[in-house]
Amino acid sequence: MASAKGERAEELPPDGTCDVCEPDEAQSAVGVCEECGFSFCQPHAEEHGQKYAAHRLRGPASGREEAGEEAPKLERKKCEEHGQELNLYCKEHEKIICVLCAVTGTHRQHQLITLDEAYQAMRVTRSEMKLCVQQEFDTVRQLVCEEERKALHLVDLQEAVATAHVTEVLAEINIHMAKLMTEMAEIRRQLNTFNELALLKPESNDEEPRANPFPPASPSRGNRGYDDKDPSSANGPC
């Protein structure tokens, strides 16, 4: 157990402790982030991995001890300008800097904090992440429900318009049918009246006297009397 700890200590940064823990309670580091150069103990390594999933934490052994390969030395990232270890954080530029950057570089008179303070300020606990995800999920669900409600309302409006149109057409058909029924009833009444009159009217061959084809003869001249006032030749004796 002691030999394992000794081998691991050789692979860690010089102090071999977590950069996030309090200095008087710092735990042994188990890995270093290749992107930010921080050393982390196991709990802080898990928190860092949850917040920055794209960052890669290098473990001390990585299974190379069993293969007989020499494990790479883990080193902190250094300032490209001054070659010093990055151990401060500039809040104005949101950048990790070294001591010389803070004293003589472009970050003079900026608000500076330690790496531990920067990590604590940006740290998001698991419960906070879960709450944030739940809030985002609730927001998306509300938007989906609202869009679904609008879609259903639109369908109801379309059905209402279609139903109103059908009702209007049916009402017009009923009015037209009622008009036709009234006309048919009037025609039927007239036919019944005509039939009744036809039954009551006597036949012309049986009831009416036959007309005399010969007109009555005019009175003969001998039977006519003489009219003294008529000067015509027809007035007088035959």
mmCIF file of C-alpha atoms in Angstrom:
data_model
loop_
_atom_site.group_PDB
_atom_site.id
_atom_site.type_symbol
_atom_site.label_atom_id
_atom_site.label_comp_id
_atom_site.label_asym_id
_atom_site.label_seq_id
_atom_site.Cartn_x
_atom_site.Cartn_y
_atom_site.Cartn_z
ATOM 1 C CA MET A 1 0.000 0.000 0.000
ATOM 2 C CA ALA A 2 2.845 2.369 0.940
ATOM 3 C CA SER A 3 4.753 1.532 -2.249
ATOM 4 C CA ALA A 4 1.705 2.279 -4.343
ATOM 5 C CA LYS A 5 1.338 5.676 -2.698
ATOM 6 C CA GLY A 6 5.004 6.376 -3.294
ATOM 7 C CA GLU A 7 4.748 5.540 -6.982
ATOM 8 C CA ARG A 8 1.643 7.730 -7.322
ATOM 9 C CA ALA A 9 3.304 10.658 -5.558
ATOM 10 C CA GLU A 10 6.114 10.626 -8.096
ATOM 11 C CA GLU A 11 3.613 11.071 -10.936
ATOM 12 C CA LEU A 12 1.744 13.994 -9.340
ATOM 13 C CA PRO A 13 2.731 17.694 -9.288
ATOM 14 C CA PRO A 14 5.435 18.693 -6.797
ATOM 15 C CA ASP A 15 3.079 19.257 -3.860
ATOM 16 C CA GLY A 16 0.975 16.174 -4.697
ATOM 17 C CA THR A 17 -2.215 17.706 -3.297
ATOM 18 C CA CYS A 18 -5.539 18.856 -4.727
ATOM 19 C CA ASP A 19 -5.593 22.460 -5.919
ATOM 20 C CA VAL A 20 -9.254 22.867 -4.963
ATOM 21 C CA CYS A 21 -9.119 21.662 -1.368
ATOM 22 C CA GLU A 22 -8.342 24.060 1.452
ATOM 23 C CA PRO A 23 -4.568 24.236 1.997
ATOM 24 C CA ASP A 24 -4.772 22.920 5.556
ATOM 25 C CA GLU A 25 -7.180 20.128 4.531
ATOM 26 C CA ALA A 26 -5.841 19.310 1.073
ATOM 27 C CA GLN A 27 -6.248 15.713 -0.025
ATOM 28 C CA SER A 28 -3.855 13.796 -2.223
ATOM 29 C CA ALA A 29 -4.349 14.476 -5.916
ATOM 30 C CA VAL A 30 -5.354 11.583 -8.140
ATOM 31 C CA GLY A 31 -5.152 13.311 -11.503
ATOM 32 C CA VAL A 32 -4.510 16.485 -13.470
ATOM 33 C CA CYS A 33 -6.774 18.103 -16.077
ATOM 34 C CA GLU A 34 -4.946 18.331 -19.398
ATOM 35 C CA GLU A 35 -6.894 21.471 -20.405
ATOM 36 C CA CYS A 36 -6.684 23.657 -17.270
ATOM 37 C CA GLY A 37 -3.736 22.040 -15.476
ATOM 38 C CA PHE A 38 -5.504 21.715 -12.108
ATOM 39 C CA SER A 39 -4.763 18.812 -9.783
ATOM 40 C CA PHE A 40 -7.813 17.170 -8.253
ATOM 41 C CA CYS A 41 -8.576 14.734 -5.500
ATOM 42 C CA GLN A 42 -11.193 12.069 -6.226
ATOM 43 C CA PRO A 43 -14.315 14.086 -5.163
ATOM 44 C CA HIS A 44 -13.186 17.249 -6.937
ATOM 45 C CA ALA A 45 -12.146 15.258 -10.001
ATOM 46 C CA GLU A 46 -15.700 13.885 -10.264
ATOM 47 C CA GLU A 47 -17.211 17.369 -9.897
ATOM 48 C CA HIS A 48 -14.836 18.771 -12.508
ATOM 49 C CA GLY A 49 -15.702 15.978 -14.915
ATOM 50 C CA GLN A 50 -19.441 16.632 -14.495
ATOM 51 C CA LYS A 51 -19.069 20.354 -15.176
ATOM 52 C CA TYR A 52 -16.521 20.104 -17.986
ATOM 53 C CA ALA A 53 -17.272 16.870 -19.775
ATOM 54 C CA ALA A 54 -14.914 17.744 -22.634
ATOM 55 C CA HIS A 55 -11.904 18.069 -20.320
ATOM 56 C CA ARG A 56 -9.649 15.086 -19.966
ATOM 57 C CA LEU A 57 -8.283 14.040 -16.602
ATOM 58 C CA ARG A 58 -5.071 12.072 -16.660
ATOM 59 C CA GLY A 59 -4.789 9.406 -14.002
ATOM 60 C CA PRO A 60 -1.504 8.508 -12.362
ATOM 61 C CA ALA A 61 -1.174 4.986 -13.718
ATOM 62 C CA SER A 62 -3.581 4.509 -16.668
ATOM 63 C CA GLY A 63 -2.817 0.791 -16.644
ATOM 64 C CA ARG A 64 0.740 1.246 -17.888
ATOM 65 C CA GLU A 65 2.365 -0.124 -14.742
ATOM 66 C CA GLU A 66 1.037 -3.576 -15.527
ATOM 67 C CA ALA A 67 2.480 -3.376 -19.040
ATOM 68 C CA GLY A 68 5.870 -2.335 -17.695
ATOM 69 C CA GLU A 69 5.724 1.102 -19.345
ATOM 70 C CA GLU A 70 6.835 4.229 -17.592
ATOM 71 C CA ALA A 71 3.941 6.486 -16.718
ATOM 72 C CA PRO A 72 4.218 10.067 -18.008
ATOM 73 C CA LYS A 73 5.075 12.794 -15.552
ATOM 74 C CA LEU A 74 2.101 14.996 -14.705
ATOM 75 C CA GLU A 75 3.014 18.645 -14.790
ATOM 76 C CA ARG A 76 1.068 21.811 -14.253
ATOM 77 C CA LYS A 77 0.574 24.095 -17.184
ATOM 78 C CA LYS A 78 2.910 27.070 -17.210
ATOM 79 C CA CYS A 79 2.574 30.611 -18.464
ATOM 80 C CA GLU A 80 3.667 30.828 -22.085
ATOM 81 C CA GLU A 81 5.043 34.336 -21.532
ATOM 82 C CA HIS A 82 6.908 33.945 -18.225
ATOM 83 C CA GLY A 83 7.305 30.178 -17.842
ATOM 84 C CA GLN A 84 5.831 30.272 -14.331
ATOM 85 C CA GLU A 85 3.113 27.985 -12.962
ATOM 86 C CA LEU A 86 -0.431 29.224 -13.434
ATOM 87 C CA ASN A 87 -1.757 29.779 -9.919
ATOM 88 C CA LEU A 88 -3.969 32.906 -10.116
ATOM 89 C CA TYR A 89 -7.240 33.765 -11.867
ATOM 90 C CA CYS A 90 -8.056 37.143 -13.444
ATOM 91 C CA LYS A 91 -11.791 37.796 -13.077
ATOM 92 C CA GLU A 92 -11.783 40.634 -15.605
ATOM 93 C CA HIS A 93 -10.290 38.544 -18.425
ATOM 94 C CA GLU A 94 -11.541 35.207 -17.022
ATOM 95 C CA LYS A 95 -8.102 33.721 -17.490
ATOM 96 C CA ILE A 96 -5.613 31.723 -15.426
ATOM 97 C CA ILE A 97 -2.349 33.627 -15.007
ATOM 98 C CA CYS A 98 0.947 33.415 -13.162
ATOM 99 C CA VAL A 99 2.352 35.721 -10.491
ATOM 100 C CA LEU A 100 4.464 37.684 -12.952
ATOM 101 C CA CYS A 101 1.391 38.352 -15.130
ATOM 102 C CA ALA A 102 -0.265 39.880 -12.079
ATOM 103 C CA VAL A 103 2.764 41.978 -11.123
ATOM 104 C CA THR A 104 4.355 43.096 -14.381
ATOM 105 C CA GLY A 105 2.028 41.891 -17.140
ATOM 106 C CA THR A 106 -1.224 43.058 -18.664
ATOM 107 C CA HIS A 107 -3.266 41.931 -15.650
ATOM 108 C CA ARG A 108 -1.893 44.529 -13.248
ATOM 109 C CA GLN A 109 -4.534 46.259 -11.121
ATOM 110 C CA HIS A 110 -7.105 43.639 -12.181
ATOM 111 C CA GLN A 111 -9.207 41.774 -9.655
ATOM 112 C CA LEU A 112 -7.364 38.527 -8.939
ATOM 113 C CA ILE A 113 -8.403 35.492 -6.916
ATOM 114 C CA THR A 114 -6.838 32.155 -6.131
ATOM 115 C CA LEU A 115 -7.560 29.082 -8.207
ATOM 116 C CA ASP A 116 -9.489 27.579 -5.326
ATOM 117 C CA GLU A 117 -11.730 30.645 -5.098
ATOM 118 C CA ALA A 118 -12.261 30.596 -8.860
ATOM 119 C CA TYR A 119 -13.163 26.934 -8.793
ATOM 120 C CA GLN A 120 -15.570 27.380 -5.891
ATOM 121 C CA ALA A 121 -17.240 30.298 -7.677
ATOM 122 C CA MET A 122 -17.742 28.326 -10.884
ATOM 123 C CA ARG A 123 -18.491 25.009 -9.279
ATOM 124 C CA VAL A 124 -21.913 23.565 -9.897
ATOM 125 C CA THR A 125 -23.009 20.850 -7.550
ATOM 126 C CA ARG A 126 -24.833 17.779 -8.711
ATOM 127 C CA SER A 127 -28.093 18.927 -7.123
ATOM 128 C CA GLU A 128 -27.826 22.327 -8.837
ATOM 129 C CA MET A 129 -27.180 20.671 -12.171
ATOM 130 C CA LYS A 130 -30.173 18.388 -11.652
ATOM 131 C CA LEU A 131 -32.347 21.368 -10.738
ATOM 132 C CA CYS A 132 -31.166 23.290 -13.807
ATOM 133 C CA VAL A 133 -31.856 20.345 -16.104
ATOM 134 C CA GLN A 134 -35.277 19.851 -14.516
ATOM 135 C CA GLN A 135 -36.142 23.515 -15.027
ATOM 136 C CA GLU A 136 -35.084 23.362 -18.663
ATOM 137 C CA PHE A 137 -37.123 20.189 -19.116
ATOM 138 C CA ASP A 138 -40.181 21.821 -17.534
ATOM 139 C CA THR A 139 -39.789 24.828 -19.828
ATOM 140 C CA VAL A 140 -39.575 22.635 -22.922
ATOM 141 C CA ARG A 141 -42.537 20.581 -21.751
ATOM 142 C CA GLN A 142 -44.609 23.734 -21.249
ATOM 143 C CA LEU A 143 -43.739 24.904 -24.752
ATOM 144 C CA VAL A 144 -44.716 21.519 -26.188
ATOM 145 C CA CYS A 145 -48.001 21.536 -24.265
ATOM 146 C CA GLU A 146 -48.743 25.075 -25.460
ATOM 147 C CA GLU A 147 -48.083 24.156 -29.089
ATOM 148 C CA GLU A 148 -50.244 21.055 -28.705
ATOM 149 C CA ARG A 149 -53.051 23.136 -27.205
ATOM 150 C CA LYS A 150 -52.849 25.593 -30.109
ATOM 151 C CA ALA A 151 -52.937 22.741 -32.623
ATOM 152 C CA LEU A 152 -55.996 21.176 -30.963
ATOM 153 C CA HIS A 153 -57.721 24.562 -30.819
ATOM 154 C CA LEU A 154 -57.066 25.055 -34.532
ATOM 155 C CA VAL A 155 -58.541 21.630 -35.274
ATOM 156 C CA ASP A 156 -61.618 22.490 -33.193
ATOM 157 C CA LEU A 157 -62.060 25.746 -35.107
ATOM 158 C CA GLN A 158 -61.788 23.947 -38.433
ATOM 159 C CA GLU A 159 -64.351 21.373 -37.307
ATOM 160 C CA ALA A 160 -66.664 24.133 -36.070
ATOM 161 C CA VAL A 161 -66.439 25.978 -39.398
ATOM 162 C CA ALA A 162 -67.075 22.770 -41.337
ATOM 163 C CA THR A 163 -70.015 21.870 -39.078
ATOM 164 C CA ALA A 164 -71.523 25.338 -39.461
ATOM 165 C CA HIS A 165 -71.238 25.104 -43.243
ATOM 166 C CA VAL A 166 -72.865 21.665 -43.284
ATOM 167 C CA THR A 167 -75.631 22.911 -40.994
ATOM 168 C CA GLU A 168 -76.279 25.848 -43.304
ATOM 169 C CA VAL A 169 -76.449 23.582 -46.346
ATOM 170 C CA LEU A 170 -78.821 21.196 -44.558
ATOM 171 C CA ALA A 171 -81.053 24.106 -43.558
ATOM 172 C CA GLU A 172 -81.245 25.271 -47.179
ATOM 173 C CA ILE A 173 -82.068 21.725 -48.290
ATOM 174 C CA ASN A 174 -84.831 21.473 -45.669
ATOM 175 C CA ILE A 175 -86.324 24.787 -46.805
ATOM 176 C CA HIS A 176 -86.272 23.662 -50.432
ATOM 177 C CA MET A 177 -87.826 20.308 -49.512
ATOM 178 C CA ALA A 178 -90.579 22.024 -47.531
ATOM 179 C CA LYS A 179 -91.329 24.254 -50.516
ATOM 180 C CA LEU A 180 -91.507 21.246 -52.822
ATOM 181 C CA MET A 181 -93.788 19.400 -50.409
ATOM 182 C CA THR A 182 -96.104 22.420 -50.284
ATOM 183 C CA GLU A 183 -96.238 22.616 -54.076
ATOM 184 C CA MET A 184 -96.889 18.867 -54.330
ATOM 185 C CA ALA A 185 -99.717 19.134 -51.790
ATOM 186 C CA GLU A 186 -101.279 21.981 -53.789
ATOM 187 C CA ILE A 187 -101.016 19.989 -57.018
ATOM 188 C CA ARG A 188 -102.551 16.950 -55.319
ATOM 189 C CA ARG A 189 -105.416 19.086 -53.987
ATOM 190 C CA GLN A 190 -106.114 20.490 -57.443
ATOM 191 C CA LEU A 191 -106.100 16.983 -58.938
ATOM 192 C CA ASN A 192 -108.558 15.765 -56.323
ATOM 193 C CA THR A 193 -110.837 18.729 -57.009
ATOM 194 C CA PHE A 194 -110.706 18.086 -60.754
ATOM 195 C CA ASN A 195 -111.520 14.412 -60.220
ATOM 196 C CA GLU A 196 -114.503 15.278 -58.032
ATOM 197 C CA LEU A 197 -115.835 17.699 -60.656
ATOM 198 C CA ALA A 198 -115.350 15.112 -63.373
ATOM 199 C CA LEU A 199 -117.397 12.598 -61.393
ATOM 200 C CA LEU A 200 -120.251 15.069 -60.760
ATOM 201 C CA LYS A 201 -120.518 16.352 -64.391
ATOM 202 C CA PRO A 202 -123.308 14.456 -66.486
ATOM 203 C CA GLU A 203 -122.340 12.784 -69.711
ATOM 204 C CA SER A 204 -123.319 14.827 -72.828
ATOM 205 C CA ASN A 205 -124.656 11.802 -74.833
ATOM 206 C CA ASP A 206 -127.345 10.863 -72.298
ATOM 207 C CA GLU A 207 -128.517 14.119 -70.765
ATOM 208 C CA GLU A 208 -128.385 16.743 -73.547
ATOM 209 C CA PRO A 209 -131.116 16.546 -76.375
ATOM 210 C CA ARG A 210 -129.877 15.912 -79.819
ATOM 211 C CA ALA A 211 -129.792 18.900 -82.099
ATOM 212 C CA ASN A 212 -132.333 18.898 -85.040
ATOM 213 C CA PRO A 213 -130.363 18.791 -88.245
ATOM 214 C CA PHE A 214 -133.218 20.408 -90.146
ATOM 215 C CA PRO A 215 -134.139 23.983 -89.281
ATOM 216 C CA PRO A 216 -137.837 24.789 -88.931
ATOM 217 C CA ALA A 217 -139.576 25.738 -92.143
ATOM 218 C CA SER A 218 -140.379 29.396 -92.630
ATOM 219 C CA PRO A 219 -144.101 30.220 -92.741
ATOM 220 C CA SER A 220 -145.551 29.983 -96.270
ATOM 221 C CA ARG A 221 -146.562 33.050 -98.092
ATOM 222 C CA GLY A 222 -150.230 31.938 -98.130
ATOM 223 C CA ASN A 223 -150.404 31.870 -94.430
ATOM 224 C CA ARG A 224 -148.905 35.296 -94.016
ATOM 225 C CA GLY A 225 -151.254 38.253 -93.620
ATOM 226 C CA TYR A 226 -151.196 41.308 -95.812
ATOM 227 C CA ASP A 227 -149.606 44.306 -94.365
ATOM 228 C CA ASP A 228 -150.812 47.569 -95.785
ATOM 229 C CA LYS A 229 -147.718 49.374 -94.573
ATOM 230 C CA ASP A 230 -145.262 47.034 -96.299
ATOM 231 C CA PRO A 231 -144.617 48.295 -99.850
ATOM 232 C CA SER A 232 -142.415 45.353 -100.824
ATOM 233 C CA SER A 233 -143.451 42.884 -103.475
ATOM 234 C CA ALA A 234 -143.425 40.163 -100.936
ATOM 235 C CA ASN A 235 -146.347 41.799 -99.212
ATOM 236 C CA GLY A 236 -149.471 40.763 -100.899
ATOM 237 C CA PRO A 237 -151.250 37.803 -102.141
ATOM 238 C CA CYS A 238 -149.287 34.999 -103.819
#
